[in-house]
Amino acid sequence: MDRNDFFNDEMAERIRSFEARLERGEVFFIDTSELEDIINYYLDFNLLKKAEKAVRFGKTIYPYEVLYTIKEAEIQLAKGNTNNAQKLLYKARDLEPRNTEVARLLGDAYLAKKQFQRAIDCYEFALKYEADSEEIRFKLARVYYLTHKEHLAIQHIYA
């Protein structure tokens, strides 16, 4: 993805406004979905310090919103801190046991640690609740390929 594809004028203004308010130390309200878009932008372009600031801000104004724990775990995964990510994801899973994003990210953490069966279990769980997800099928195919089960990998690619 090219930065210009994502960074349209509206998004540019939202980012500038958000960063300026944080910089000035303002107390302000921002909608969860808008803040999630900002965090996703930072994650997409590997701006992890900015993503961390946005997550901390989100946790301040929405302390019981699981989304920010999930995003914090995503940042930890991007940094390669799989143990920290897993702890956060276990906490999120306790609060939202059927959250497919949590299952997918746990699968990613297990995959990074080469715990293939656990990764498969997480991806299969996510696929159970999100049957049309090409991304999850691709991840499953990758794990099956890595475990020399090419026939299962092919099934998920062409499902």
mmCIF file with all atom_site columns, C-alpha atoms in Angstrom:
data_model
loop_
_atom_site.group_PDB
_atom_site.id
_atom_site.type_symbol
_atom_site.label_atom_id
_atom_site.label_alt_id
_atom_site.label_comp_id
_atom_site.label_asym_id
_atom_site.label_entity_id
_atom_site.label_seq_id
_atom_site.pdbx_PDB_ins_code
_atom_site.Cartn_x
_atom_site.Cartn_y
_atom_site.Cartn_z
_atom_site.occupancy
_atom_site.B_iso_or_equiv
_atom_site.pdbx_formal_charge
_atom_site.auth_seq_id
_atom_site.auth_comp_id
_atom_site.auth_asym_id
_atom_site.auth_atom_id
_atom_site.pdbx_PDB_model_num
ATOM 1   C CA . MET A 1 1   ? 0.000   0.000   0.000  1.00 0.00 ? 1   MET A CA 1
ATOM 2   C CA . ASP A 1 2   ? 1.335   3.390   -0.938 1.00 0.00 ? 2   ASP A CA 1
ATOM 3   C CA . ARG A 1 3   ? 1.122   6.036   1.741  1.00 0.00 ? 3   ARG A CA 1
ATOM 4   C CA . ASN A 1 4   ? -0.738  8.316   -0.677 1.00 0.00 ? 4   ASN A CA 1
ATOM 5   C CA . ASP A 1 5   ? -3.462  5.689   -1.209 1.00 0.00 ? 5   ASP A CA 1
ATOM 6   C CA . PHE A 1 6   ? -4.339  5.793   2.477  1.00 0.00 ? 6   PHE A CA 1
ATOM 7   C CA . PHE A 1 7   ? -3.367  9.347   3.256  1.00 0.00 ? 7   PHE A CA 1
ATOM 8   C CA . ASN A 1 8   ? -6.133  11.287  1.557  1.00 0.00 ? 8   ASN A CA 1
ATOM 9   C CA . ASP A 1 9   ? -6.931  14.878  2.504  1.00 0.00 ? 9   ASP A CA 1
ATOM 10  C CA . GLU A 1 10  ? -9.507  13.911  5.123  1.00 0.00 ? 10  GLU A CA 1
ATOM 11  C CA . MET A 1 11  ? -7.180  11.429  6.806  1.00 0.00 ? 11  MET A CA 1
ATOM 12  C CA . ALA A 1 12  ? -4.296  13.897  6.634  1.00 0.00 ? 12  ALA A CA 1
ATOM 13  C CA . GLU A 1 13  ? -6.390  16.467  8.452  1.00 0.00 ? 13  GLU A CA 1
ATOM 14  C CA . ARG A 1 14  ? -7.516  13.969  11.101 1.00 0.00 ? 14  ARG A CA 1
ATOM 15  C CA . ILE A 1 15  ? -3.912  12.914  11.743 1.00 0.00 ? 15  ILE A CA 1
ATOM 16  C CA . ARG A 1 16  ? -2.666  16.518  11.914 1.00 0.00 ? 16  ARG A CA 1
ATOM 17  C CA . SER A 1 17  ? -5.479  17.530  14.251 1.00 0.00 ? 17  SER A CA 1
ATOM 18  C CA . PHE A 1 18  ? -4.988  14.512  16.506 1.00 0.00 ? 18  PHE A CA 1
ATOM 19  C CA . GLU A 1 19  ? -1.221  14.977  16.748 1.00 0.00 ? 19  GLU A CA 1
ATOM 20  C CA . ALA A 1 20  ? -1.516  18.734  17.355 1.00 0.00 ? 20  ALA A CA 1
ATOM 21  C CA . ARG A 1 21  ? -4.006  18.200  20.182 1.00 0.00 ? 21  ARG A CA 1
ATOM 22  C CA . LEU A 1 22  ? -1.804  15.556  21.781 1.00 0.00 ? 22  LEU A CA 1
ATOM 23  C CA . GLU A 1 23  ? 1.222   17.819  21.432 1.00 0.00 ? 23  GLU A CA 1
ATOM 24  C CA . ARG A 1 24  ? -0.603  20.683  23.178 1.00 0.00 ? 24  ARG A CA 1
ATOM 25  C CA . GLY A 1 25  ? -1.772  18.343  25.939 1.00 0.00 ? 25  GLY A CA 1
ATOM 26  C CA . GLU A 1 26  ? -5.414  19.095  25.254 1.00 0.00 ? 26  GLU A CA 1
ATOM 27  C CA . VAL A 1 27  ? -8.172  17.042  26.765 1.00 0.00 ? 27  VAL A CA 1
ATOM 28  C CA . PHE A 1 28  ? -10.525 16.167  23.924 1.00 0.00 ? 28  PHE A CA 1
ATOM 29  C CA . PHE A 1 29  ? -13.005 13.577  22.764 1.00 0.00 ? 29  PHE A CA 1
ATOM 30  C CA . ILE A 1 30  ? -12.457 11.414  19.718 1.00 0.00 ? 30  ILE A CA 1
ATOM 31  C CA . ASP A 1 31  ? -14.736 8.691   18.431 1.00 0.00 ? 31  ASP A CA 1
ATOM 32  C CA . THR A 1 32  ? -13.450 5.131   18.865 1.00 0.00 ? 32  THR A CA 1
ATOM 33  C CA . SER A 1 33  ? -13.691 4.338   15.165 1.00 0.00 ? 33  SER A CA 1
ATOM 34  C CA . GLU A 1 34  ? -11.783 7.495   14.228 1.00 0.00 ? 34  GLU A CA 1
ATOM 35  C CA . LEU A 1 35  ? -9.046  6.714   16.738 1.00 0.00 ? 35  LEU A CA 1
ATOM 36  C CA . GLU A 1 36  ? -8.901  3.136   15.461 1.00 0.00 ? 36  GLU A CA 1
ATOM 37  C CA . ASP A 1 37  ? -8.388  4.473   11.917 1.00 0.00 ? 37  ASP A CA 1
ATOM 38  C CA . ILE A 1 38  ? -5.519  6.638   13.163 1.00 0.00 ? 38  ILE A CA 1
ATOM 39  C CA . ILE A 1 39  ? -3.919  3.708   15.017 1.00 0.00 ? 39  ILE A CA 1
ATOM 40  C CA . ASN A 1 40  ? -4.315  1.478   11.954 1.00 0.00 ? 40  ASN A CA 1
ATOM 41  C CA . TYR A 1 41  ? -2.661  4.137   9.816  1.00 0.00 ? 41  TYR A CA 1
ATOM 42  C CA . TYR A 1 42  ? 0.299   4.263   12.190 1.00 0.00 ? 42  TYR A CA 1
ATOM 43  C CA . LEU A 1 43  ? 0.519   0.457   12.232 1.00 0.00 ? 43  LEU A CA 1
ATOM 44  C CA . ASP A 1 44  ? 0.268   0.201   8.441  1.00 0.00 ? 44  ASP A CA 1
ATOM 45  C CA . PHE A 1 45  ? 3.260   2.495   8.062  1.00 0.00 ? 45  PHE A CA 1
ATOM 46  C CA . ASN A 1 46  ? 5.212   1.115   11.036 1.00 0.00 ? 46  ASN A CA 1
ATOM 47  C CA . LEU A 1 47  ? 4.956   4.340   13.042 1.00 0.00 ? 47  LEU A CA 1
ATOM 48  C CA . LEU A 1 48  ? 4.943   2.358   16.276 1.00 0.00 ? 48  LEU A CA 1
ATOM 49  C CA . LYS A 1 49  ? 5.763   5.163   18.720 1.00 0.00 ? 49  LYS A CA 1
ATOM 50  C CA . LYS A 1 50  ? 2.862   7.206   17.388 1.00 0.00 ? 50  LYS A CA 1
ATOM 51  C CA . ALA A 1 51  ? 0.615   4.137   17.507 1.00 0.00 ? 51  ALA A CA 1
ATOM 52  C CA . GLU A 1 52  ? 1.597   3.616   21.141 1.00 0.00 ? 52  GLU A CA 1
ATOM 53  C CA . LYS A 1 53  ? 0.714   7.223   21.989 1.00 0.00 ? 53  LYS A CA 1
ATOM 54  C CA . ALA A 1 54  ? -2.643  6.857   20.274 1.00 0.00 ? 54  ALA A CA 1
ATOM 55  C CA . VAL A 1 55  ? -3.361  3.609   22.146 1.00 0.00 ? 55  VAL A CA 1
ATOM 56  C CA . ARG A 1 56  ? -2.421  5.200   25.489 1.00 0.00 ? 56  ARG A CA 1
ATOM 57  C CA . PHE A 1 57  ? -4.736  8.084   24.702 1.00 0.00 ? 57  PHE A CA 1
ATOM 58  C CA . GLY A 1 58  ? -7.514  5.672   23.755 1.00 0.00 ? 58  GLY A CA 1
ATOM 59  C CA . LYS A 1 59  ? -7.091  3.757   27.008 1.00 0.00 ? 59  LYS A CA 1
ATOM 60  C CA . THR A 1 60  ? -7.312  7.046   28.894 1.00 0.00 ? 60  THR A CA 1
ATOM 61  C CA . ILE A 1 61  ? -10.655 8.060   27.448 1.00 0.00 ? 61  ILE A CA 1
ATOM 62  C CA . TYR A 1 62  ? -12.052 4.532   26.963 1.00 0.00 ? 62  TYR A CA 1
ATOM 63  C CA . PRO A 1 63  ? -10.505 2.527   29.825 1.00 0.00 ? 63  PRO A CA 1
ATOM 64  C CA . TYR A 1 64  ? -12.830 -0.475  29.400 1.00 0.00 ? 64  TYR A CA 1
ATOM 65  C CA . GLU A 1 65  ? -12.642 -0.739  25.607 1.00 0.00 ? 65  GLU A CA 1
ATOM 66  C CA . VAL A 1 66  ? -10.941 -4.020  24.641 1.00 0.00 ? 66  VAL A CA 1
ATOM 67  C CA . LEU A 1 67  ? -10.011 -2.598  21.227 1.00 0.00 ? 67  LEU A CA 1
ATOM 68  C CA . TYR A 1 68  ? -7.071  -0.695  22.713 1.00 0.00 ? 68  TYR A CA 1
ATOM 69  C CA . THR A 1 69  ? -5.693  -3.785  24.427 1.00 0.00 ? 69  THR A CA 1
ATOM 70  C CA . ILE A 1 70  ? -5.874  -5.573  21.078 1.00 0.00 ? 70  ILE A CA 1
ATOM 71  C CA . LYS A 1 71  ? -4.126  -2.692  19.314 1.00 0.00 ? 71  LYS A CA 1
ATOM 72  C CA . GLU A 1 72  ? -1.456  -2.618  22.015 1.00 0.00 ? 72  GLU A CA 1
ATOM 73  C CA . ALA A 1 73  ? -0.885  -6.330  21.399 1.00 0.00 ? 73  ALA A CA 1
ATOM 74  C CA . GLU A 1 74  ? -0.653  -5.657  17.674 1.00 0.00 ? 74  GLU A CA 1
ATOM 75  C CA . ILE A 1 75  ? 2.062   -3.079  18.361 1.00 0.00 ? 75  ILE A CA 1
ATOM 76  C CA . GLN A 1 76  ? 3.929   -5.577  20.540 1.00 0.00 ? 76  GLN A CA 1
ATOM 77  C CA . LEU A 1 77  ? 3.771   -8.136  17.716 1.00 0.00 ? 77  LEU A CA 1
ATOM 78  C CA . ALA A 1 78  ? 5.099   -5.552  15.263 1.00 0.00 ? 78  ALA A CA 1
ATOM 79  C CA . LYS A 1 79  ? 8.013   -4.950  17.644 1.00 0.00 ? 79  LYS A CA 1
ATOM 80  C CA . GLY A 1 80  ? 8.662   -8.687  17.922 1.00 0.00 ? 80  GLY A CA 1
ATOM 81  C CA . ASN A 1 81  ? 7.606   -8.858  21.581 1.00 0.00 ? 81  ASN A CA 1
ATOM 82  C CA . THR A 1 82  ? 5.459   -11.973 21.232 1.00 0.00 ? 82  THR A CA 1
ATOM 83  C CA . ASN A 1 83  ? 5.346   -12.768 24.958 1.00 0.00 ? 83  ASN A CA 1
ATOM 84  C CA . ASN A 1 84  ? 4.001   -9.301  25.810 1.00 0.00 ? 84  ASN A CA 1
ATOM 85  C CA . ALA A 1 85  ? 1.542   -9.531  22.939 1.00 0.00 ? 85  ALA A CA 1
ATOM 86  C CA . GLN A 1 86  ? 0.292   -12.896 24.138 1.00 0.00 ? 86  GLN A CA 1
ATOM 87  C CA . LYS A 1 87  ? -0.298  -11.620 27.681 1.00 0.00 ? 87  LYS A CA 1
ATOM 88  C CA . LEU A 1 88  ? -2.363  -8.742  26.314 1.00 0.00 ? 88  LEU A CA 1
ATOM 89  C CA . LEU A 1 89  ? -4.269  -11.036 23.984 1.00 0.00 ? 89  LEU A CA 1
ATOM 90  C CA . TYR A 1 90  ? -5.071  -13.499 26.779 1.00 0.00 ? 90  TYR A CA 1
ATOM 91  C CA . LYS A 1 91  ? -6.513  -10.598 28.756 1.00 0.00 ? 91  LYS A CA 1
ATOM 92  C CA . ALA A 1 92  ? -8.578  -9.500  25.736 1.00 0.00 ? 92  ALA A CA 1
ATOM 93  C CA . ARG A 1 93  ? -9.716  -13.084 25.111 1.00 0.00 ? 93  ARG A CA 1
ATOM 94  C CA . ASP A 1 94  ? -10.934 -13.355 28.699 1.00 0.00 ? 94  ASP A CA 1
ATOM 95  C CA . LEU A 1 95  ? -13.128 -10.301 28.115 1.00 0.00 ? 95  LEU A CA 1
ATOM 96  C CA . GLU A 1 96  ? -14.252 -11.189 24.577 1.00 0.00 ? 96  GLU A CA 1
ATOM 97  C CA . PRO A 1 97  ? -13.862 -14.947 24.046 1.00 0.00 ? 97  PRO A CA 1
ATOM 98  C CA . ARG A 1 98  ? -15.310 -14.947 20.519 1.00 0.00 ? 98  ARG A CA 1
ATOM 99  C CA . ASN A 1 99  ? -13.319 -12.027 19.170 1.00 0.00 ? 99  ASN A CA 1
ATOM 100 C CA . THR A 1 100 ? -11.842 -13.218 15.883 1.00 0.00 ? 100 THR A CA 1
ATOM 101 C CA . GLU A 1 101 ? -9.244  -10.440 15.841 1.00 0.00 ? 101 GLU A CA 1
ATOM 102 C CA . VAL A 1 102 ? -7.857  -11.715 19.144 1.00 0.00 ? 102 VAL A CA 1
ATOM 103 C CA . ALA A 1 103 ? -7.771  -15.280 17.793 1.00 0.00 ? 103 ALA A CA 1
ATOM 104 C CA . ARG A 1 104 ? -6.038  -14.155 14.590 1.00 0.00 ? 104 ARG A CA 1
ATOM 105 C CA . LEU A 1 105 ? -3.396  -12.179 16.473 1.00 0.00 ? 105 LEU A CA 1
ATOM 106 C CA . LEU A 1 106 ? -2.819  -15.034 18.918 1.00 0.00 ? 106 LEU A CA 1
ATOM 107 C CA . GLY A 1 107 ? -2.323  -17.258 15.895 1.00 0.00 ? 107 GLY A CA 1
ATOM 108 C CA . ASP A 1 108 ? 0.242   -14.781 14.572 1.00 0.00 ? 108 ASP A CA 1
ATOM 109 C CA . ALA A 1 109 ? 2.060   -14.826 17.924 1.00 0.00 ? 109 ALA A CA 1
ATOM 110 C CA . TYR A 1 110 ? 2.107   -18.636 18.016 1.00 0.00 ? 110 TYR A CA 1
ATOM 111 C CA . LEU A 1 111 ? 3.299   -18.736 14.410 1.00 0.00 ? 111 LEU A CA 1
ATOM 112 C CA . ALA A 1 112 ? 6.143   -16.362 15.257 1.00 0.00 ? 112 ALA A CA 1
ATOM 113 C CA . LYS A 1 113 ? 7.160   -18.763 18.038 1.00 0.00 ? 113 LYS A CA 1
ATOM 114 C CA . LYS A 1 114 ? 6.836   -21.749 15.670 1.00 0.00 ? 114 LYS A CA 1
ATOM 115 C CA . GLN A 1 115 ? 4.037   -23.239 17.766 1.00 0.00 ? 115 GLN A CA 1
ATOM 116 C CA . PHE A 1 116 ? 2.242   -24.386 14.651 1.00 0.00 ? 116 PHE A CA 1
ATOM 117 C CA . GLN A 1 117 ? -0.590  -26.441 16.132 1.00 0.00 ? 117 GLN A CA 1
ATOM 118 C CA . ARG A 1 118 ? -1.577  -23.619 18.469 1.00 0.00 ? 118 ARG A CA 1
ATOM 119 C CA . ALA A 1 119 ? -1.502  -21.198 15.529 1.00 0.00 ? 119 ALA A CA 1
ATOM 120 C CA . ILE A 1 120 ? -3.719  -23.551 13.527 1.00 0.00 ? 120 ILE A CA 1
ATOM 121 C CA . ASP A 1 121 ? -6.155  -23.829 16.430 1.00 0.00 ? 121 ASP A CA 1
ATOM 122 C CA . CYS A 1 122 ? -6.418  -20.041 16.699 1.00 0.00 ? 122 CYS A CA 1
ATOM 123 C CA . TYR A 1 123 ? -6.864  -19.534 12.963 1.00 0.00 ? 123 TYR A CA 1
ATOM 124 C CA . GLU A 1 124 ? -9.459  -22.332 12.767 1.00 0.00 ? 124 GLU A CA 1
ATOM 125 C CA . PHE A 1 125 ? -11.354 -20.712 15.640 1.00 0.00 ? 125 PHE A CA 1
ATOM 126 C CA . ALA A 1 126 ? -11.297 -17.352 13.848 1.00 0.00 ? 126 ALA A CA 1
ATOM 127 C CA . LEU A 1 127 ? -12.398 -19.004 10.611 1.00 0.00 ? 127 LEU A CA 1
ATOM 128 C CA . LYS A 1 128 ? -15.312 -20.666 12.413 1.00 0.00 ? 128 LYS A CA 1
ATOM 129 C CA . TYR A 1 129 ? -16.782 -17.234 13.230 1.00 0.00 ? 129 TYR A CA 1
ATOM 130 C CA . GLU A 1 130 ? -15.515 -15.423 10.136 1.00 0.00 ? 130 GLU A CA 1
ATOM 131 C CA . ALA A 1 131 ? -15.970 -18.003 7.381  1.00 0.00 ? 131 ALA A CA 1
ATOM 132 C CA . ASP A 1 132 ? -15.416 -15.634 4.452  1.00 0.00 ? 132 ASP A CA 1
ATOM 133 C CA . SER A 1 133 ? -12.012 -14.369 5.570  1.00 0.00 ? 133 SER A CA 1
ATOM 134 C CA . GLU A 1 134 ? -9.412  -14.779 2.831  1.00 0.00 ? 134 GLU A CA 1
ATOM 135 C CA . GLU A 1 135 ? -6.732  -13.474 5.178  1.00 0.00 ? 135 GLU A CA 1
ATOM 136 C CA . ILE A 1 136 ? -7.353  -16.214 7.744  1.00 0.00 ? 136 ILE A CA 1
ATOM 137 C CA . ARG A 1 137 ? -7.471  -18.884 5.028  1.00 0.00 ? 137 ARG A CA 1
ATOM 138 C CA . PHE A 1 138 ? -4.146  -17.628 3.684  1.00 0.00 ? 138 PHE A CA 1
ATOM 139 C CA . LYS A 1 139 ? -2.597  -17.738 7.163  1.00 0.00 ? 139 LYS A CA 1
ATOM 140 C CA . LEU A 1 140 ? -3.872  -21.292 7.640  1.00 0.00 ? 140 LEU A CA 1
ATOM 141 C CA . ALA A 1 141 ? -2.474  -22.285 4.270  1.00 0.00 ? 141 ALA A CA 1
ATOM 142 C CA . ARG A 1 142 ? 0.889   -20.837 5.248  1.00 0.00 ? 142 ARG A CA 1
ATOM 143 C CA . VAL A 1 143 ? 1.015   -22.799 8.518  1.00 0.00 ? 143 VAL A CA 1
ATOM 144 C CA . TYR A 1 144 ? -0.047  -26.016 6.816  1.00 0.00 ? 144 TYR A CA 1
ATOM 145 C CA . TYR A 1 145 ? 2.631   -25.477 4.185  1.00 0.00 ? 145 TYR A CA 1
ATOM 146 C CA . LEU A 1 146 ? 5.255   -24.894 6.887  1.00 0.00 ? 146 LEU A CA 1
ATOM 147 C CA . THR A 1 147 ? 4.190   -28.140 8.573  1.00 0.00 ? 147 THR A CA 1
ATOM 148 C CA . HIS A 1 148 ? 4.472   -30.055 5.278  1.00 0.00 ? 148 HIS A CA 1
ATOM 149 C CA . LYS A 1 149 ? 0.732   -30.557 4.890  1.00 0.00 ? 149 LYS A CA 1
ATOM 150 C CA . GLU A 1 150 ? 0.534   -29.096 1.410  1.00 0.00 ? 150 GLU A CA 1
ATOM 151 C CA . HIS A 1 151 ? -2.807  -30.764 0.619  1.00 0.00 ? 151 HIS A CA 1
ATOM 152 C CA . LEU A 1 152 ? -4.441  -28.872 3.520  1.00 0.00 ? 152 LEU A CA 1
ATOM 153 C CA . ALA A 1 153 ? -2.715  -25.665 2.457  1.00 0.00 ? 153 ALA A CA 1
ATOM 154 C CA . ILE A 1 154 ? -4.150  -26.005 -1.031 1.00 0.00 ? 154 ILE A CA 1
ATOM 155 C CA . GLN A 1 155 ? -7.636  -26.634 0.374  1.00 0.00 ? 155 GLN A CA 1
ATOM 156 C CA . HIS A 1 156 ? -7.537  -23.305 2.203  1.00 0.00 ? 156 HIS A CA 1
ATOM 157 C CA . ILE A 1 157 ? -6.153  -21.395 -0.740 1.00 0.00 ? 157 ILE A CA 1
ATOM 158 C CA . TYR A 1 158 ? -8.861  -22.622 -3.102 1.00 0.00 ? 158 TYR A CA 1
ATOM 159 C CA . ALA A 1 159 ? -11.747 -22.672 -0.593 1.00 0.00 ? 159 ALA A CA 1
#
